[in-house]
Short mmCIF file of C-alpha atoms and ligand atoms in Angstrom, two decimals:
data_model
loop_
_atom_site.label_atom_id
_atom_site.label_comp_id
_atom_site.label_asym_id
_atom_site.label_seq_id
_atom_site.Cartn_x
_atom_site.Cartn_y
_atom_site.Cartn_z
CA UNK A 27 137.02 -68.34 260.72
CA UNK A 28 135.03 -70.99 262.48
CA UNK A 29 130.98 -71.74 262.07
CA UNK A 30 129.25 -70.68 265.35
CA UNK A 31 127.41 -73.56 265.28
CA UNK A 32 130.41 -75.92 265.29
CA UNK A 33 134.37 -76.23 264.79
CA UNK A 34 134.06 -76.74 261.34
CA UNK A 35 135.59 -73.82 259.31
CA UNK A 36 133.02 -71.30 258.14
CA UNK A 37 132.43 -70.76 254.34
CA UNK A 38 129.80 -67.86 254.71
CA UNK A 39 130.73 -65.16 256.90
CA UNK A 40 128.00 -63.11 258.90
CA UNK A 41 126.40 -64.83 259.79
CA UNK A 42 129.22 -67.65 260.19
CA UNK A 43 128.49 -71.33 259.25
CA UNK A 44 129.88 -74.28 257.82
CA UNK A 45 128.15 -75.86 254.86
CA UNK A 46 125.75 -77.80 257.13
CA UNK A 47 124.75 -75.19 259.08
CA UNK A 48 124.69 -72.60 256.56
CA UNK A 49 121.93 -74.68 254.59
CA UNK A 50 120.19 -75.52 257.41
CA UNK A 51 120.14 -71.96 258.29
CA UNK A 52 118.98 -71.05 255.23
CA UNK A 53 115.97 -73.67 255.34
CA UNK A 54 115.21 -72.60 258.39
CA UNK A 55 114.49 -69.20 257.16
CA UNK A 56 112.28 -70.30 254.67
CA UNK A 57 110.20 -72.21 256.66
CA UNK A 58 109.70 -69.49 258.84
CA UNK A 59 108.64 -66.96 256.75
CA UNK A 60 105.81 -69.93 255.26
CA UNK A 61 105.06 -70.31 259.04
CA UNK A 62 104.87 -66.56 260.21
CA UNK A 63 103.15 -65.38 257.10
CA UNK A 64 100.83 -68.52 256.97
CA UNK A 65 101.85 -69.34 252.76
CA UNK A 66 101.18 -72.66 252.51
CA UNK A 67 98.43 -74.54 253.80
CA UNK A 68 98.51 -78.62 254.66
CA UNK A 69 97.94 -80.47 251.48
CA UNK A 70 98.13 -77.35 249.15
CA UNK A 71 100.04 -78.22 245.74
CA UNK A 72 102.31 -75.36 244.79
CA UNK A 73 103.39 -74.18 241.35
CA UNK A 74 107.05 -72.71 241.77
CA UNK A 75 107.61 -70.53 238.47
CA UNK A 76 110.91 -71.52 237.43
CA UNK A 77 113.24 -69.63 235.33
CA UNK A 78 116.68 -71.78 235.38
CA UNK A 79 118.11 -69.56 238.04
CA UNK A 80 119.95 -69.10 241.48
CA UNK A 81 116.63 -68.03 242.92
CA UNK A 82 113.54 -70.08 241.84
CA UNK A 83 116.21 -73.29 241.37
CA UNK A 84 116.99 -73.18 245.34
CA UNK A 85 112.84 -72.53 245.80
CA UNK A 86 112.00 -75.47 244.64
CA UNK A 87 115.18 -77.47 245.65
CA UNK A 88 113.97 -76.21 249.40
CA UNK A 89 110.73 -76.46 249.13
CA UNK A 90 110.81 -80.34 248.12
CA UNK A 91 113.67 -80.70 250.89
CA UNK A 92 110.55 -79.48 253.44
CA UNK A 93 108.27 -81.85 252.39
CA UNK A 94 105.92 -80.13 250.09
CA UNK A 95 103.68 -80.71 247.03
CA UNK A 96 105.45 -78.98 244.27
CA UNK A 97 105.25 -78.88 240.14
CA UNK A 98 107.09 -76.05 238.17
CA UNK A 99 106.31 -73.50 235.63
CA UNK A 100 108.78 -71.84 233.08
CA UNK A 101 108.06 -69.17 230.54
CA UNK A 102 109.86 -68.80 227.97
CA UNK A 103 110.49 -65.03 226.89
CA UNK A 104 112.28 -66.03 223.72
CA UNK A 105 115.35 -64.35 224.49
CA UNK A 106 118.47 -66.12 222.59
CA UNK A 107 121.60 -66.85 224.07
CA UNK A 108 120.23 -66.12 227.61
CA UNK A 109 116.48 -68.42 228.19
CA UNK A 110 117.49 -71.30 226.26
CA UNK A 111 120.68 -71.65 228.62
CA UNK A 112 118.40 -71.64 231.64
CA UNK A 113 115.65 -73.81 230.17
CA UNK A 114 117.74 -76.76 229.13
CA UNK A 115 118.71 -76.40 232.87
CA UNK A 116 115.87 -76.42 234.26
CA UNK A 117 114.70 -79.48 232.49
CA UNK A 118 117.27 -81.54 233.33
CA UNK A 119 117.28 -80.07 237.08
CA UNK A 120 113.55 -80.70 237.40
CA UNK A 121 113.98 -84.59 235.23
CA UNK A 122 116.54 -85.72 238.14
CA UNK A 123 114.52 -84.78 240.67
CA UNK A 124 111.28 -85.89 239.63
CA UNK A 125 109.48 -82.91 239.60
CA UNK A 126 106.79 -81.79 236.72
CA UNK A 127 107.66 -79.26 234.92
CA UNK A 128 105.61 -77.20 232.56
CA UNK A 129 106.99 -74.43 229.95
CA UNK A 130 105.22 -72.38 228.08
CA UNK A 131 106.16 -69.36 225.67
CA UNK A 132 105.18 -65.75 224.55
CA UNK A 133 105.42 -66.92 221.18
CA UNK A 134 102.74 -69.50 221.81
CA UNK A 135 100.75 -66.85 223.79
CA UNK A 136 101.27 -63.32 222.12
CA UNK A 137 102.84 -64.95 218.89
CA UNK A 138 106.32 -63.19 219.51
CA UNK A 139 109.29 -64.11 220.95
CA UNK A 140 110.67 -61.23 223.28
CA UNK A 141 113.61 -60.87 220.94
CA UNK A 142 111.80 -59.47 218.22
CA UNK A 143 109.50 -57.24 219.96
CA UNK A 144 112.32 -55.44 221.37
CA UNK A 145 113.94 -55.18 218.32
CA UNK A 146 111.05 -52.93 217.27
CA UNK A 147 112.36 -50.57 219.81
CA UNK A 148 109.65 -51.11 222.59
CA UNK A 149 110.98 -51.49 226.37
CA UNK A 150 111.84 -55.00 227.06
CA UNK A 151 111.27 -55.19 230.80
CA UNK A 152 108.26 -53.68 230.82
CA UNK A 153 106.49 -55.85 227.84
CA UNK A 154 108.26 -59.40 229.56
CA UNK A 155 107.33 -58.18 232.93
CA UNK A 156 103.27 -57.86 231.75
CA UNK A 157 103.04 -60.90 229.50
CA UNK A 158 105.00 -63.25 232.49
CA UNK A 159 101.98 -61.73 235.04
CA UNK A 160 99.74 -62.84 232.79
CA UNK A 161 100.60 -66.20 231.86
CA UNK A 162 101.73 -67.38 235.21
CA UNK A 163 98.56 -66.33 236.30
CA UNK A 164 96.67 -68.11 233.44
CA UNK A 165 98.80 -71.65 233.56
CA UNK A 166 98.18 -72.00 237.22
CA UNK A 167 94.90 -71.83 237.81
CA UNK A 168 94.55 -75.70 238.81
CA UNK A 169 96.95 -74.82 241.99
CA UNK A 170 96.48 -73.24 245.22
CA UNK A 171 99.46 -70.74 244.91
CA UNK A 172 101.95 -70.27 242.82
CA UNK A 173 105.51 -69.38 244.64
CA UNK A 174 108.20 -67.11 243.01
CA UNK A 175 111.90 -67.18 243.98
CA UNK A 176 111.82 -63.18 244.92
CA UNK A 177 114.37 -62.14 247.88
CA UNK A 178 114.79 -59.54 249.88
CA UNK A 179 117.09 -57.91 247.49
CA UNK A 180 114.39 -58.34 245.42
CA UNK A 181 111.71 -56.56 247.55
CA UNK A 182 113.57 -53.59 248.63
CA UNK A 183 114.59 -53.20 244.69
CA UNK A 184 111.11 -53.24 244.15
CA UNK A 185 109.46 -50.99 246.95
CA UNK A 186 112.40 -47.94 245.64
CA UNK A 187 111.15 -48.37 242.30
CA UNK A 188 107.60 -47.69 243.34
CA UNK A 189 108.14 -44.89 245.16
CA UNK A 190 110.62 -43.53 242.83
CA UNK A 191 107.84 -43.90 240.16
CA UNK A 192 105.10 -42.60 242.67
CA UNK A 193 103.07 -45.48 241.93
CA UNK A 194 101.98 -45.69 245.43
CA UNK A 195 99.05 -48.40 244.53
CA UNK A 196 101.63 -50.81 243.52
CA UNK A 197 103.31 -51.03 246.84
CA UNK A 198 99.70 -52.60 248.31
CA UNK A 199 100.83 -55.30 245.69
CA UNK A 200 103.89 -56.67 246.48
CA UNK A 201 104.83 -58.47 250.35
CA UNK A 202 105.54 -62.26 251.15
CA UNK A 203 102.20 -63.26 249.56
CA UNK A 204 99.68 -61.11 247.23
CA UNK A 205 95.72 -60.66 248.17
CA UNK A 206 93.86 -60.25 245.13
CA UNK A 207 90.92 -63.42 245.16
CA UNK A 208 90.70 -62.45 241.50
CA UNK A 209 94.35 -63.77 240.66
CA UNK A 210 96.19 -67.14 242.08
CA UNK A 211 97.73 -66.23 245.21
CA UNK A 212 101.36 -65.86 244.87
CA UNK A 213 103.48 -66.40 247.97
CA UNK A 214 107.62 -65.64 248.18
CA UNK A 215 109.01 -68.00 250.97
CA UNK A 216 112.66 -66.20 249.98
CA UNK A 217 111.43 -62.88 251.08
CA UNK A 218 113.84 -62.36 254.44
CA UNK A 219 116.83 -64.39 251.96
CA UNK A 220 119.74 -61.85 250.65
CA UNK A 221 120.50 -62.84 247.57
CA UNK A 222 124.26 -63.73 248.21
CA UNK A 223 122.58 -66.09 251.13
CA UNK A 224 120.79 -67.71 247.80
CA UNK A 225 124.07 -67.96 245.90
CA UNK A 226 125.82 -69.10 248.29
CA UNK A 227 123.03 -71.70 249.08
CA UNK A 228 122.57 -72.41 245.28
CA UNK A 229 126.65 -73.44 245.56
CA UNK A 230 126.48 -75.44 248.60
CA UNK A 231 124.19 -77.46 247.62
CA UNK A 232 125.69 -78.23 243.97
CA UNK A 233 122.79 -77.12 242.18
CA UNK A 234 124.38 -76.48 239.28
CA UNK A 235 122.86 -73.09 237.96
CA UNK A 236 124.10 -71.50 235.13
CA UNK A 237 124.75 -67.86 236.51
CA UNK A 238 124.18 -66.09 233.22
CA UNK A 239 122.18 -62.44 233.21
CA UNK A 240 119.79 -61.52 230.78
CA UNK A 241 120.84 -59.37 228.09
CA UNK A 242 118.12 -56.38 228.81
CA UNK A 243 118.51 -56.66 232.58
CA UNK A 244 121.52 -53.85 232.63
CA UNK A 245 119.01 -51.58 231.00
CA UNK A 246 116.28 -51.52 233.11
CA UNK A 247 115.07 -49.35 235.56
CA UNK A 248 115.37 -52.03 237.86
CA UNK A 249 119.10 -52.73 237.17
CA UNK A 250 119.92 -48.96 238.00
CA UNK A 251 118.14 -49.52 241.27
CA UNK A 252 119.76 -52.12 242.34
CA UNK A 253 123.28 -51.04 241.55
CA UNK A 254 122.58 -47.98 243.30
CA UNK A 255 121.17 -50.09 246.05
CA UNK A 256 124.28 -52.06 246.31
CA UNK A 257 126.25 -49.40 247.20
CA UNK A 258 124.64 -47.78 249.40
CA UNK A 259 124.19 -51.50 251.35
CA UNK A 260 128.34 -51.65 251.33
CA UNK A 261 128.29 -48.15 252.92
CA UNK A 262 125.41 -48.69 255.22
CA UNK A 263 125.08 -52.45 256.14
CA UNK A 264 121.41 -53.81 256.76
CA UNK A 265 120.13 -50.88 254.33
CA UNK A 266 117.52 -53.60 252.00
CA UNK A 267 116.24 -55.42 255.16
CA UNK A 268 115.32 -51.65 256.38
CA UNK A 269 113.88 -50.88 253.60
CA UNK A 270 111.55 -54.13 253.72
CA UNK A 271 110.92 -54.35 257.37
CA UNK A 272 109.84 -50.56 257.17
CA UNK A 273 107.53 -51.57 254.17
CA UNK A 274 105.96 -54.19 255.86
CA UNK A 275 105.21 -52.48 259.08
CA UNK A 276 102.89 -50.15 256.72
CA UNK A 277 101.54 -53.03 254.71
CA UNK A 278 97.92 -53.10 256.51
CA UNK A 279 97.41 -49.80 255.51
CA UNK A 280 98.24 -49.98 252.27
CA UNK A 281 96.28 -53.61 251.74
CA UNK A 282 93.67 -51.84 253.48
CA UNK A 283 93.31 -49.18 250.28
CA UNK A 284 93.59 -52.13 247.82
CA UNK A 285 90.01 -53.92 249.24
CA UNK A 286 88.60 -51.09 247.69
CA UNK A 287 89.71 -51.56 244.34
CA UNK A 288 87.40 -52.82 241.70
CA UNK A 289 88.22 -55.27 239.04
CA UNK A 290 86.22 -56.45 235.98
CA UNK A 291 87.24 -59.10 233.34
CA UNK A 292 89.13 -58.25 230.17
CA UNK A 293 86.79 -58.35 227.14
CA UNK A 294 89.50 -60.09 225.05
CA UNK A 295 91.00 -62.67 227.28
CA UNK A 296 88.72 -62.57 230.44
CA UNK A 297 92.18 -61.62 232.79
CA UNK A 298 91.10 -59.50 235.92
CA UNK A 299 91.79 -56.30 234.98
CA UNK A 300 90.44 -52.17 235.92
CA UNK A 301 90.45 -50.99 233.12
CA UNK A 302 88.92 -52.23 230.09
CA UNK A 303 91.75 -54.43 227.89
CA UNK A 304 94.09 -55.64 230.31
CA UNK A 305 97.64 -54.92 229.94
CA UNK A 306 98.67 -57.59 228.06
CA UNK A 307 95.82 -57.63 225.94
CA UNK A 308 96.78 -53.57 225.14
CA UNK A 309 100.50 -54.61 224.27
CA UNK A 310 99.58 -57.74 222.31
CA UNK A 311 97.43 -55.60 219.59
CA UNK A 312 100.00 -52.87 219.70
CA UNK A 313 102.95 -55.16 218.38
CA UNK A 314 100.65 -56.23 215.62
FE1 SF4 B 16 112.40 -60.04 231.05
FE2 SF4 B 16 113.71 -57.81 231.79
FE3 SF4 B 16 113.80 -60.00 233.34
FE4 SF4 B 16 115.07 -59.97 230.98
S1 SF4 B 16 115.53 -58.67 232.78
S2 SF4 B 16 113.79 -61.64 231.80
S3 SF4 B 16 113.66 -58.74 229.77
S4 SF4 B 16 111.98 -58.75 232.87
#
């Protein structure tokens, strides 16, 4: 199998490329998607939120290649055998290639590590999901955006779980970058990325990533989705990017019914929030 760009021999099939071309084809992408979906302005500094893996490693990897202003945020969930992996990573990863990195933890935050909230028998995903909101919108509030390594595995994963969940007003939250003036603009320059392309990419380039999963991912909702979603891509090919490209051609509509929702401040931690505590604030005194 030969790249179509060149006689070299192809190491990703369909689309075919060589190393070279595969990366560069993967670059292009993201640039792209920052160009088409206008998410990052000239001379805006970016905070990538970095977790140690496939997907927020290659975002910043690419988004230094490109020539932007970039400084990285982890949180750490407190989750043994699984964050601290990705963390040391992560350091080292950002040390060698000069980029800032910032971490801070729930147990700092909420006073818990994730760990021993779950062993309480509360849902892990759905706690870590709330507190990482919060925090990544509290420690970057001195950036323009803040960019997440989401793909379009990602998105479809997430627009199936919405519906599924008929929480229609959470679809008018997700796309390539979010809307709210209240919260720091996140942007996802991966969005039109599969996540093989990413692994793959992550590979090429040496990167180094420890592919570990967390422990509670094969228990969410979100891991049933995407194992069903998985299959039904092998049976129908091009299934996720229908599923996104069909979400986004209703996305006006549904951003259009978001303008109208109000937000106030929470009276504990002054997050945006709609109703009253926010949800992290709710959770926090709950555990106690
Ligand atoms: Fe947190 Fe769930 Fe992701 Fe693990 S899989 S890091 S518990 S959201």
């Amino acid at each position: 199998m030969k790249c179509k760009s060149c006689k070299e021999k192809a190491v990703y099939s369909s689309p075919n490329y060589c190393k070279k071309h595969f990366s560069e084809y993967v670059e292009k992408k993201v640039k792209q998607t920052i160009k088409y979906f206008n998410l990052i302005e000239k001379n805006e500094k970016i905070c990538v939120a970095v977790s140690g893996g496939k997907d927020s490693t290659s975002l910043l990897f690419i988004l230094k290649k490109l020539g932007y202003e970039v400084e990285a945020l982890a949180i750490d969930e407190g989750i043994s055998g699984y964050r601290n992996i990705t963390l040391d990573f992560i350091k080292k990863f950002c040390k060698e290639n000069r980029i800032k990195l910032v971490v801070k933890s729930y147990e700092q935050d909420f006073g818990k590590r994730l760990d021993n909230v779950v062993k309480k028998g509360e849902p892990a995903c759905n706690i870590c999901g709330t507190f990482r909101r919060h925090m990544l919108n509290k420690y970057s509030q001195e950036y323009s955006k803040i960019a997440t390594g989401h793909n379009l595995d990602d998105e479809a994963q997430a627009v199936l779980m919405n519906l599924f969940k008929a929480q229609t007003h959470m679809l008018g939250r997700q796309g390539p970058m979010t809307s709210k003036k209240e919260f720091v603009r996140k942007i996802k320059p991966l969005y039109f990325l599969k996540e093989k392309e990413i692994m793959a990419y992550a590979f090429i380039n040496k990167l180094n990533v420890p592919f570990i999963e967390c422990p509670f991912a094969s228990e969410s909702f979100r891991g049933s989705i995407r194992d069903w979603l998985n299959k039904m891509e092998k049976e129908q090919p091009g299934t996720k990017e229908k599923i996104v490209k069909h979400y986004l051609s209703i996305t006006s509509i549904l951003a259009e019914e978001r303008k109208s929702e109000e937000l106030d401040e929470c009276p504990l931690c002054g997050y945006p929030s709609s109703a009253g505590l926010c949800k992290a604030c709710r959770i926090k005194m709950s555990l106690k």
